[in-house]
Short mmCIF file of C-alpha atoms in Angstrom, two decimals:
data_model
loop_
_atom_site.label_atom_id
_atom_site.label_comp_id
_atom_site.label_asym_id
_atom_site.label_seq_id
_atom_site.Cartn_x
_atom_site.Cartn_y
_atom_site.Cartn_z
CA MET D 1045 115.25 130.74 90.46
CA GLU D 1046 113.10 128.41 91.98
CA ILE D 1047 112.92 124.23 90.86
CA ARG D 1048 109.86 122.58 91.30
CA GLN D 1049 107.94 119.64 90.56
CA HIS D 1050 105.11 121.46 89.04
CA GLU D 1051 105.99 125.06 88.16
CA TRP D 1052 110.14 126.84 88.61
CA LEU D 1053 110.49 130.87 88.60
CA SER D 1054 113.61 132.74 87.48
CA THR D 1055 114.29 136.57 88.03
CA SER D 1056 117.51 137.98 87.05
CA PRO D 1057 118.13 140.87 85.11
CA HIS D 1058 117.47 140.59 81.26
CA GLU D 1059 115.21 140.58 78.66
CA GLY D 1060 112.77 138.51 77.08
CA PHE D 1061 113.80 136.01 74.56
CA GLU D 1062 112.82 135.84 71.30
CA GLN D 1063 113.37 132.96 68.66
CA MET D 1064 114.92 134.48 65.09
CA ARG D 1065 113.33 133.42 61.88
CA ILE D 1066 115.21 134.18 58.49
CA LYS D 1067 111.97 134.27 56.30
CA SER D 1068 113.46 133.93 53.05
CA ARG D 1069 111.42 134.97 49.79
CA PRO D 1070 112.14 133.29 46.22
CA LYS D 1071 113.23 136.25 43.42
CA GLU D 1072 111.01 136.24 40.50
CA PRO D 1073 113.21 134.97 37.05
CA SER D 1074 114.13 137.01 35.50
CA PRO D 1075 113.53 137.41 31.46
CA SER D 1076 115.14 135.26 30.19
CA LEU D 1077 117.39 137.45 27.02
CA THR D 1078 118.66 134.19 25.64
CA ARG D 1079 115.15 133.53 24.69
CA VAL D 1080 114.90 136.80 23.04
CA GLY D 1081 117.60 136.71 21.46
CA ALA D 1082 117.03 133.27 19.55
CA ASN D 1083 113.94 134.34 18.23
CA PHE D 1084 115.62 137.91 16.41
CA TYR D 1085 118.03 135.65 15.47
CA SER D 1086 115.70 133.23 13.48
CA SER D 1087 113.47 136.34 12.14
CA VAL D 1088 117.42 138.24 10.57
CA ARG D 1089 118.42 135.38 9.04
CA GLN D 1090 115.84 134.90 6.89
CA GLN D 1091 116.48 138.33 5.31
CA ASP D 1092 120.19 138.43 5.76
CA TYR D 1093 123.57 135.70 5.74
CA SER D 1094 126.23 138.24 7.31
CA ALA D 1095 123.53 139.95 9.19
CA SER D 1096 122.93 136.25 11.04
CA VAL D 1097 126.52 135.33 11.57
CA TRP D 1098 126.51 139.13 12.98
CA LEU D 1099 123.42 138.29 15.67
CA TRP D 1100 124.92 134.78 16.67
CA ARG D 1101 127.71 136.10 17.58
CA LYS D 1102 126.74 138.53 20.04
CA ASP D 1103 124.23 136.58 21.07
CA LYS D 1104 127.11 133.89 22.49
CA LEU D 1105 128.74 137.12 24.10
CA GLU D 1106 125.28 138.07 25.46
CA HIS D 1107 124.34 134.26 26.58
CA SER D 1108 128.74 134.23 28.49
CA GLN D 1109 127.78 137.92 29.89
CA GLN D 1110 124.90 135.96 31.44
CA LYS D 1111 126.00 133.40 32.99
CA CYS D 1112 128.78 135.67 34.50
CA ILE D 1113 125.99 137.91 35.68
CA VAL D 1114 123.75 134.54 37.19
CA VAL D 1115 127.03 133.42 39.12
CA PHE D 1116 127.45 135.57 40.37
CA ALA D 1117 124.44 137.30 42.02
CA LEU D 1118 124.51 133.44 43.08
CA VAL D 1119 127.75 134.35 45.33
CA CYS D 1120 126.08 137.30 46.73
CA CYS D 1121 123.18 136.10 47.34
CA PHE D 1122 125.11 133.22 49.89
CA ALA D 1123 127.36 135.45 51.11
CA ILE D 1124 124.13 138.00 52.16
CA LEU D 1125 122.89 135.07 53.92
CA VAL D 1126 125.35 133.86 55.78
CA ALA D 1127 125.86 136.93 57.13
CA LEU D 1128 121.73 137.02 58.00
CA ILE D 1129 122.16 133.61 59.45
CA PHE D 1130 125.01 134.89 61.97
CA SER D 1131 123.45 138.09 62.76
CA ALA D 1132 120.05 136.92 63.63
CA VAL D 1133 121.22 133.58 65.21
CA ASP D 1134 123.05 133.98 68.16
CA ILE D 1135 126.20 132.11 68.75
CA MET D 1136 126.48 129.24 72.05
CA GLY D 1137 126.02 130.73 74.76
CA GLU D 1138 125.20 133.95 74.73
CA ASP D 1139 122.46 136.16 76.18
CA GLU D 1140 121.06 139.66 75.04
CA ASP D 1141 122.37 141.17 78.63
CA GLY D 1142 125.98 139.69 78.18
CA LEU D 1143 125.27 136.85 80.21
CA SER D 1144 127.38 133.89 79.13
CA GLU D 1145 128.99 130.44 79.88
CA LYS D 1146 132.24 132.90 80.86
CA ASN D 1147 131.30 135.61 82.54
CA CYS D 1148 128.52 133.65 85.07
CA GLN D 1149 128.52 132.83 88.43
CA ASN D 1150 129.07 129.33 89.77
CA LYS D 1151 128.87 129.81 92.88
CA CYS D 1152 125.59 129.48 94.02
CA ARG D 1153 123.83 128.95 97.82
CA ILE D 1154 121.12 126.14 97.69
CA ALA D 1155 118.01 125.63 99.95
CA LEU D 1156 115.11 123.18 99.67
CA VAL D 1157 111.43 124.34 100.55
CA GLU D 1158 108.68 122.55 100.96
CA ASN D 1159 104.88 123.11 101.53
CA ILE D 1160 103.64 121.13 104.60
CA PRO D 1161 100.15 122.55 104.95
CA GLU D 1162 98.19 122.72 108.32
CA GLY D 1163 97.50 119.23 110.06
CA LEU D 1164 99.81 117.15 108.64
CA ASN D 1165 102.65 116.34 112.17
CA TYR D 1166 105.88 115.25 112.29
CA SER D 1167 108.72 114.85 115.13
CA GLU D 1168 109.86 117.55 116.49
CA SER D 1169 113.84 116.09 115.19
CA ALA D 1170 112.21 115.31 112.14
CA PRO D 1171 113.71 117.62 109.13
CA PHE D 1172 112.06 121.30 108.43
CA HIS D 1173 112.83 124.10 105.78
CA LEU D 1174 111.97 126.78 104.20
CA SER D 1175 107.98 127.53 103.13
CA LEU D 1176 107.03 127.32 99.27
CA PHE D 1177 105.29 130.49 99.71
CA GLN D 1178 108.37 132.24 101.91
CA GLY D 1179 110.87 130.92 99.23
CA TRP D 1180 108.79 132.50 96.43
CA MET D 1181 108.39 136.02 98.35
CA ASN D 1182 112.23 136.01 98.95
CA LEU D 1183 112.76 135.35 95.27
CA LEU D 1184 110.07 137.90 94.24
CA ASN D 1185 111.81 140.51 96.13
CA MET D 1186 115.03 139.69 94.80
CA ALA D 1187 113.87 140.65 91.56
CA GLN D 1188 114.94 144.22 89.47
CA LYS D 1189 113.85 144.08 86.32
CA SER D 1190 111.84 140.55 85.00
CA VAL D 1191 110.30 137.48 86.29
CA ASP D 1192 109.86 134.29 84.93
CA ILE D 1193 107.14 132.04 86.10
CA VAL D 1194 106.59 128.46 83.60
CA SER D 1195 103.80 126.91 86.12
CA SER D 1196 101.38 123.39 85.11
CA HIS D 1197 99.35 124.96 87.95
CA TRP D 1198 98.17 128.61 88.27
CA ASP D 1199 95.59 130.12 90.88
CA LEU D 1200 96.79 132.88 92.99
CA ASN D 1201 93.03 134.40 93.02
CA HIS D 1202 91.14 132.00 94.51
CA SER D 1203 88.21 132.43 97.36
CA HIS D 1204 89.53 130.12 98.95
CA PRO D 1205 90.00 130.72 102.78
CA SER D 1206 93.37 129.04 102.45
CA ALA D 1207 94.40 130.46 99.26
CA CYS D 1208 95.94 133.66 101.37
CA GLN D 1209 99.16 132.59 100.49
CA GLY D 1210 98.67 132.46 96.85
CA GLN D 1211 96.58 136.04 97.24
CA ARG D 1212 99.90 137.70 98.58
CA LEU D 1213 102.20 136.19 96.39
CA PHE D 1214 99.37 137.52 93.90
CA GLU D 1215 99.87 141.08 94.81
CA LYS D 1216 103.27 140.84 94.63
CA LEU D 1217 103.37 140.30 91.55
CA LEU D 1218 101.15 142.89 91.25
CA GLN D 1219 103.84 145.61 92.68
CA LEU D 1220 106.41 144.28 90.73
CA THR D 1221 104.17 145.54 87.53
CA SER D 1222 104.44 149.05 89.00
CA GLN D 1223 107.73 149.06 89.80
CA ASN D 1224 108.01 148.42 85.77
CA ILE D 1225 109.24 144.64 86.67
CA GLU D 1226 107.92 142.91 83.25
CA ILE D 1227 106.57 139.70 84.64
CA LYS D 1228 106.08 136.50 81.90
CA LEU D 1229 104.24 133.02 82.95
CA VAL D 1230 103.56 130.34 80.89
CA SER D 1231 100.91 128.08 82.66
CA ASP D 1232 98.41 125.82 82.26
CA VAL D 1233 95.18 124.86 84.65
CA THR D 1234 94.15 126.17 87.70
CA ALA D 1235 94.95 123.58 91.60
CA ASP D 1236 94.22 123.69 94.72
CA SER D 1237 96.22 125.49 97.45
CA LYS D 1238 96.78 122.19 99.70
CA MET D 1239 98.80 120.06 98.65
CA LYS D 1240 102.44 118.93 99.37
CA GLU D 1241 105.11 119.73 97.74
CA LEU D 1242 108.51 119.86 97.50
CA GLY D 1243 111.42 122.26 95.46
CA VAL D 1244 114.30 123.86 95.89
CA ILE D 1245 116.29 127.10 95.46
CA PHE D 1246 119.21 128.56 93.95
CA TYR D 1247 120.59 131.69 94.72
CA ASN D 1248 123.64 134.08 93.22
CA CYS D 1249 123.92 130.47 90.26
CA SER D 1250 123.39 132.76 87.21
CA CYS D 1251 125.22 129.60 85.19
CA LEU D 1252 122.10 127.44 85.81
CA VAL D 1253 119.49 130.57 84.97
CA LEU D 1254 121.18 131.36 81.26
CA ASP D 1255 120.29 127.58 81.10
CA LEU D 1256 116.70 127.81 81.72
CA GLN D 1257 116.24 130.68 79.99
CA ARG D 1258 116.72 128.90 77.20
CA ILE D 1259 113.72 126.86 78.35
CA PHE D 1260 111.39 129.84 79.30
CA ALA D 1261 111.99 130.61 75.87
CA LEU D 1262 111.36 127.65 74.06
CA TYR D 1263 108.11 127.30 75.91
CA SER D 1264 107.27 131.40 74.85
CA SER D 1265 108.26 130.40 70.97
CA LEU D 1266 106.25 127.69 70.95
CA LYS D 1267 102.94 130.10 71.25
CA PHE D 1268 103.35 131.79 67.92
CA LYS D 1269 103.68 128.04 66.60
CA SER D 1270 101.09 125.96 65.28
CA ARG D 1271 103.06 122.99 65.85
CA VAL D 1272 106.35 122.18 66.80
CA PRO D 1273 109.45 123.17 64.32
CA GLN D 1274 111.84 120.59 63.18
CA THR D 1275 115.09 122.97 63.63
CA TRP D 1276 115.29 124.89 66.72
CA SER D 1277 117.23 128.21 66.62
CA LYS D 1278 120.54 127.94 68.10
CA ARG D 1279 119.56 130.68 70.56
CA LEU D 1280 117.18 127.36 72.41
CA TYR D 1281 120.05 125.26 72.29
CA GLY D 1282 120.88 123.91 75.54
CA VAL D 1283 123.39 125.28 77.83
CA TYR D 1284 124.54 122.41 80.03
CA ASP D 1285 123.38 118.16 79.64
CA ASN D 1286 124.12 115.26 80.82
CA GLU D 1287 127.38 115.21 78.47
CA ARG D 1288 128.63 117.93 80.05
CA LYS D 1289 127.43 119.48 82.79
CA LEU D 1290 127.82 122.63 84.79
CA GLN D 1291 130.62 122.69 87.30
CA LEU D 1292 129.64 124.53 90.34
CA GLN D 1293 129.80 124.97 94.33
CA LEU D 1294 126.33 124.36 96.07
CA ASN D 1295 127.10 126.01 99.96
CA GLU D 1296 131.03 125.48 99.77
CA THR D 1297 129.86 122.29 98.22
CA LYS D 1298 131.54 121.02 94.89
CA SER D 1299 128.93 119.70 93.12
CA GLN D 1300 127.96 119.28 89.31
CA ALA D 1301 124.06 119.88 87.33
CA PHE D 1302 122.30 120.31 84.51
CA VAL D 1303 118.62 120.66 83.35
CA SER D 1304 116.59 118.35 81.42
CA ASN D 1305 113.16 118.78 79.19
CA SER D 1306 110.79 116.88 78.23
CA PRO D 1307 108.82 115.27 75.62
CA LYS D 1308 111.53 114.65 73.92
CA LEU D 1309 110.30 117.34 70.48
CA PHE D 1310 111.25 119.89 72.98
CA CYS D 1311 114.69 118.91 72.89
CA PRO D 1312 116.42 121.03 70.65
CA LYS D 1313 120.33 120.14 70.75
CA ASN D 1314 122.91 120.21 73.88
CA ARG D 1315 119.36 119.63 75.80
CA SER D 1316 119.09 115.91 77.89
CA PHE D 1317 115.59 113.85 77.59
CA ASP D 1318 114.14 113.66 81.05
CA ILE D 1319 113.91 109.87 80.64
CA ASP D 1320 117.75 110.10 79.77
CA ALA D 1321 118.56 112.32 83.27
CA ILE D 1322 117.28 109.90 85.08
CA TYR D 1323 118.74 106.99 83.53
CA SER D 1324 121.71 108.25 84.31
CA VAL D 1325 121.08 108.92 88.53
CA ILE D 1326 120.38 105.65 88.67
CA ASP D 1327 123.02 104.14 86.50
CA ASP D 1328 125.34 106.04 88.63
CA ALA D 1329 123.83 104.85 92.37
CA LYS D 1330 126.24 102.63 94.09
CA GLN D 1331 124.01 101.68 97.37
CA TYR D 1332 120.64 102.66 97.09
CA VAL D 1333 117.93 105.07 94.86
CA TYR D 1334 114.81 106.36 96.72
CA ILE D 1335 111.80 107.64 94.90
CA ALA D 1336 108.50 109.58 95.61
CA VAL D 1337 106.69 110.05 93.47
CA MET D 1338 102.77 110.87 94.06
CA ASP D 1339 101.22 107.73 91.04
CA TYR D 1340 103.81 105.36 90.06
CA LEU D 1341 102.18 103.29 86.95
CA PRO D 1342 104.40 102.12 83.90
CA ILE D 1343 101.39 102.30 81.67
CA SER D 1344 101.15 104.42 78.47
CA SER D 1345 97.26 105.17 77.45
CA THR D 1346 95.59 106.44 74.39
CA SER D 1347 92.45 106.88 73.98
CA THR D 1348 91.80 103.20 71.98
CA LYS D 1349 94.38 101.13 74.23
CA ARG D 1350 96.66 101.07 77.12
CA THR D 1351 100.57 99.28 76.79
CA TYR D 1352 102.97 99.00 78.95
CA TRP D 1353 105.87 101.59 79.16
CA PRO D 1354 108.88 100.08 80.07
CA ASP D 1355 111.27 102.74 80.76
CA LEU D 1356 111.72 103.26 84.61
CA ASP D 1357 110.16 99.89 85.09
CA GLY D 1358 112.69 98.31 83.34
CA LYS D 1359 115.71 100.61 84.70
CA ILE D 1360 114.66 99.85 88.73
CA ARG D 1361 114.86 96.12 87.45
CA GLU D 1362 117.76 96.35 86.30
CA ALA D 1363 119.35 98.18 89.51
CA LEU D 1364 118.01 95.58 91.31
CA VAL D 1365 118.86 92.55 89.70
CA LEU D 1366 122.18 93.74 88.08
CA ARG D 1367 123.45 96.06 90.50
CA SER D 1368 122.37 94.70 93.35
CA VAL D 1369 120.91 98.50 94.18
CA LYS D 1370 118.98 98.86 97.47
CA VAL D 1371 115.86 100.48 95.92
CA ARG D 1372 112.66 101.99 98.01
CA LEU D 1373 109.62 103.19 96.22
CA LEU D 1374 107.43 106.28 98.16
CA ILE D 1375 104.01 106.61 96.39
CA SER D 1376 100.98 108.62 97.29
CA PHE D 1377 97.80 106.99 98.00
CA ARG D 1378 94.36 108.57 96.87
CA LYS D 1379 90.95 107.65 95.67
CA GLU D 1380 92.18 107.24 91.74
CA THR D 1381 95.28 106.14 92.47
CA ASP D 1382 94.53 102.55 89.67
CA PRO D 1383 94.81 99.52 90.77
CA LEU D 1384 97.13 98.55 88.10
CA THR D 1385 99.67 100.16 90.34
CA PHE D 1386 99.46 97.82 93.01
CA ASN D 1387 99.70 94.39 89.85
CA PHE D 1388 103.27 96.92 89.26
CA ILE D 1389 104.53 96.51 93.01
CA SER D 1390 103.65 92.67 93.14
CA SER D 1391 105.34 92.22 90.20
CA LEU D 1392 108.69 94.47 91.25
CA LYS D 1393 108.45 92.76 94.52
CA ALA D 1394 108.37 89.15 93.17
CA ILE D 1395 111.65 89.58 90.51
CA CYS D 1396 113.60 89.66 94.35
CA THR D 1397 112.30 86.34 94.80
CA GLU D 1398 115.57 84.22 96.12
CA ILE D 1399 117.65 86.76 94.71
CA ALA D 1400 120.27 87.59 97.09
CA ASN D 1401 120.91 91.59 98.04
CA CYS D 1402 118.10 92.36 95.90
CA SER D 1403 116.17 94.55 98.26
CA LEU D 1404 113.00 96.36 96.72
CA LYS D 1405 110.23 98.16 99.50
CA VAL D 1406 107.19 99.95 98.68
CA LYS D 1407 105.11 102.65 100.92
CA PHE D 1408 102.50 104.54 100.30
CA PHE D 1409 101.87 107.85 101.61
CA ASP D 1410 98.31 108.41 102.58
CA LEU D 1411 96.37 111.97 103.75
CA GLU D 1412 92.87 111.03 101.92
CA ARG D 1413 92.36 108.54 105.24
CA GLU D 1414 93.49 110.23 108.23
CA ASN D 1415 90.83 113.28 106.00
CA ALA D 1416 88.15 111.13 105.23
CA CYS D 1417 88.13 108.89 108.60
CA ALA D 1418 88.18 112.34 110.82
CA ALA D 1419 85.49 113.85 108.68
CA LYS D 1420 83.53 111.42 110.81
CA GLU D 1421 84.37 113.68 114.19
CA GLN D 1422 84.60 116.83 112.36
CA LYS D 1423 83.32 119.03 109.77
CA ASN D 1424 86.52 120.83 109.25
CA HIS D 1425 89.33 119.20 106.99
CA THR D 1426 92.95 120.57 108.27
CA PHE D 1427 94.17 117.48 106.26
CA PRO D 1428 95.64 118.00 102.67
CA LYS D 1429 94.63 115.26 100.22
CA LEU D 1430 98.30 113.70 98.61
CA ASN D 1431 101.46 114.08 98.34
CA ARG D 1432 102.58 115.92 95.49
CA ASN D 1433 106.30 115.13 95.81
CA LYS D 1434 108.28 114.35 92.68
CA TYR D 1435 112.08 113.79 93.36
CA MET D 1436 114.53 111.23 93.58
CA VAL D 1437 117.68 110.95 95.43
CA THR D 1438 120.83 108.51 95.81
CA ASP D 1439 123.44 107.86 97.07
CA GLY D 1440 125.37 110.51 94.94
CA ALA D 1441 122.82 112.19 93.11
CA ALA D 1442 119.68 113.93 93.40
CA TYR D 1443 116.90 114.24 90.89
CA ILE D 1444 113.30 116.83 90.87
CA GLY D 1445 110.72 116.99 88.34
CA ASN D 1446 107.75 117.53 86.86
CA PHE D 1447 106.16 114.39 86.32
CA ASP D 1448 105.14 111.28 88.31
CA TRP D 1449 106.23 107.94 87.11
CA VAL D 1450 103.51 107.52 84.14
CA GLY D 1451 104.46 107.04 80.77
CA ASN D 1452 101.53 109.74 79.47
CA ASP D 1453 103.37 112.21 81.50
CA PHE D 1454 106.91 112.30 80.00
CA THR D 1455 105.30 111.61 76.40
CA GLN D 1456 102.24 113.90 76.27
CA ASN D 1457 103.04 116.72 78.50
CA ALA D 1458 105.88 119.52 79.20
CA GLY D 1459 108.21 119.83 81.73
CA THR D 1460 111.82 120.69 83.35
CA GLY D 1461 114.06 118.18 85.72
CA LEU D 1462 117.18 119.58 87.42
CA VAL D 1463 119.65 116.76 88.45
CA ILE D 1464 121.98 117.48 90.91
CA ASN D 1465 125.48 114.77 91.16
CA GLN D 1466 127.56 115.31 94.51
CA ALA D 1467 130.67 113.25 95.77
CA ASP D 1468 130.61 114.27 99.30
CA VAL D 1469 127.28 113.63 100.35
CA ASN D 1470 128.20 113.14 104.35
CA ASN D 1471 128.75 116.61 105.26
CA ASN D 1472 124.74 119.12 106.40
CA THR D 1473 125.64 121.71 103.29
CA SER D 1474 124.65 118.57 101.10
CA ILE D 1475 121.93 119.49 99.75
CA ILE D 1476 121.64 115.20 98.46
CA LYS D 1477 121.65 114.24 102.35
CA GLN D 1478 119.19 117.25 102.77
CA LEU D 1479 116.68 116.02 100.41
CA LYS D 1480 117.60 111.63 101.52
CA ASP D 1481 116.86 113.22 105.70
CA VAL D 1482 112.73 114.81 103.91
CA PHE D 1483 112.78 110.90 102.02
CA GLU D 1484 113.29 109.23 105.59
CA ARG D 1485 110.99 111.33 107.73
CA ASP D 1486 107.66 110.72 105.10
CA TRP D 1487 109.09 107.29 104.57
CA TYR D 1488 108.97 106.24 108.41
CA SER D 1489 106.29 108.73 109.48
CA PRO D 1490 102.85 107.19 110.33
CA TYR D 1491 101.11 108.16 106.72
CA ALA D 1492 103.35 105.61 105.19
CA ARG D 1493 101.93 102.49 105.24
CA SER D 1494 101.79 99.50 103.65
CA LEU D 1495 98.78 99.06 101.84
CA GLN D 1496 96.63 96.05 101.96
CA PRO D 1497 94.34 96.74 98.67
CA THR D 1498 90.42 95.13 99.07
CA LYS D 1499 86.68 95.10 97.81
CA GLN D 1500 85.67 97.28 99.81
CA LEU D 1501 87.39 100.88 100.51
CA ASN D 1502 86.76 102.12 103.70
CA CYS D 1503 88.86 103.81 107.02
CA SER D 1504 89.47 99.83 108.81
CA SER D 1505 90.01 98.15 106.02
CA LEU D 1506 92.27 100.35 103.61
CA PHE D 1507 95.45 99.65 106.15
CA GLN D 1508 97.36 96.97 107.77
CA PHE D 1509 98.69 98.61 111.14
CA LYS D 1510 101.50 98.06 112.93
CA PRO D 1511 102.38 99.32 116.59
CA SER D 1512 105.84 101.23 115.50
CA THR D 1513 106.43 104.56 113.98
CA ASN D 1514 109.75 105.86 114.19
CA LYS D 1515 112.75 104.96 112.82
CA THR D 1516 113.92 101.60 115.10
CA ALA D 1517 110.47 100.64 115.81
CA THR D 1518 110.04 99.92 111.91
CA HIS D 1519 113.00 96.91 111.61
CA ASN D 1520 112.18 94.16 113.16
CA ALA D 1521 115.15 91.40 114.19
CA SER D 1522 115.89 89.96 111.08
CA GLY D 1523 116.46 93.57 109.54
CA LYS D 1524 113.44 93.35 107.56
CA ASP D 1525 110.69 96.62 107.56
CA PRO D 1526 107.37 95.05 108.67
CA MET D 1527 105.07 97.61 107.05
CA SER D 1528 106.29 97.44 103.68
CA VAL D 1529 105.12 95.75 100.69
#
């Protein structure tokens, strides 16, 4: 199972879910015996009084019998309906292949995976992890019965020269289908294979797989519906959430984890909303919050207007001012970056003015600049276009999600997030320590700079360069970072 910013994959010996639906059809009303009896009684009464008395008593008796029959029928129908409900809707926590909360595996192995395109150079001491491609191949090689894939971008059979890894994945999927291994895919649009991305892979973690299967089943069920249902089947309820986290061992480190979802309409009972998951991570932070996203824009847009979206922007301000938590924000820079981003960053910076222990630093991770400037001297572009990492790491937790910190992403798109809590984050097996090391590698790399916006965007005026490219050189005598906003 792989959790990525834009896709996740799970392999497990299970059959696909189907949302169980109970369709009831109102019974046609039975002919009214009371009404028939009353008409007959009226006609006989005109001929003979004694006959009318006899019919009246008979009609009263039949009416009483009818009431008993109707009550008995209603009781039977209710009993049958209850039986149908419990037989059609699975009890919470049970899966078709017998996997449940009681017998699932929670002693897991976890590993970070990254896509570091050719041409992106780090120092020799910088941390490196398994490639996304190799991580996918490892999971596919382990598949025995089925492979479930959720991806917002899917274009494995592209003819671009750099798409060879995608083509190999596509061939591997074809090989699995020839071995009668079921492939199920929920996808959206296509994308370039050239992005810098980060994800995480769990091995032997069926408890978390059980919960992810619920989300996959939810996505799959929506393809048969014209609108989001008001109520969900119990089979789609969350197994773990922010209030009831999965207790597990990750690389022999005691941990807690749960999976969140977006938008809120896609959150059945016991499923945490992505925003609430992010809140829980920031609220638990004691020392620092490091955030890496492609776009940061607290705006919600429609076809007619744009409104301020304070959910995450306000939470950062609260952590800075009220709890003195150190915040580092690493944003990707590209030509499509909204100019309002710089206004909001300046606003965040201003809030710390003359406030003791208020520490906010922002950098922009740029790869387009290197690409554009190098293009003047060479035709072969080897650099990727942008950094699509979307994660947050604190001194006690990590969140890896699908979305940039933009209002429309969380309110209008479907996506999944993963939260991991760990008490001991200092040992090398801690996934939180590994994620922090990745953030600091990018933060202190030559690609992360302070952006000075100008009227003319060109190679020479985009950035204010400083003669420092490593961790020790970026701190001056006052302890401040001269390269940050």
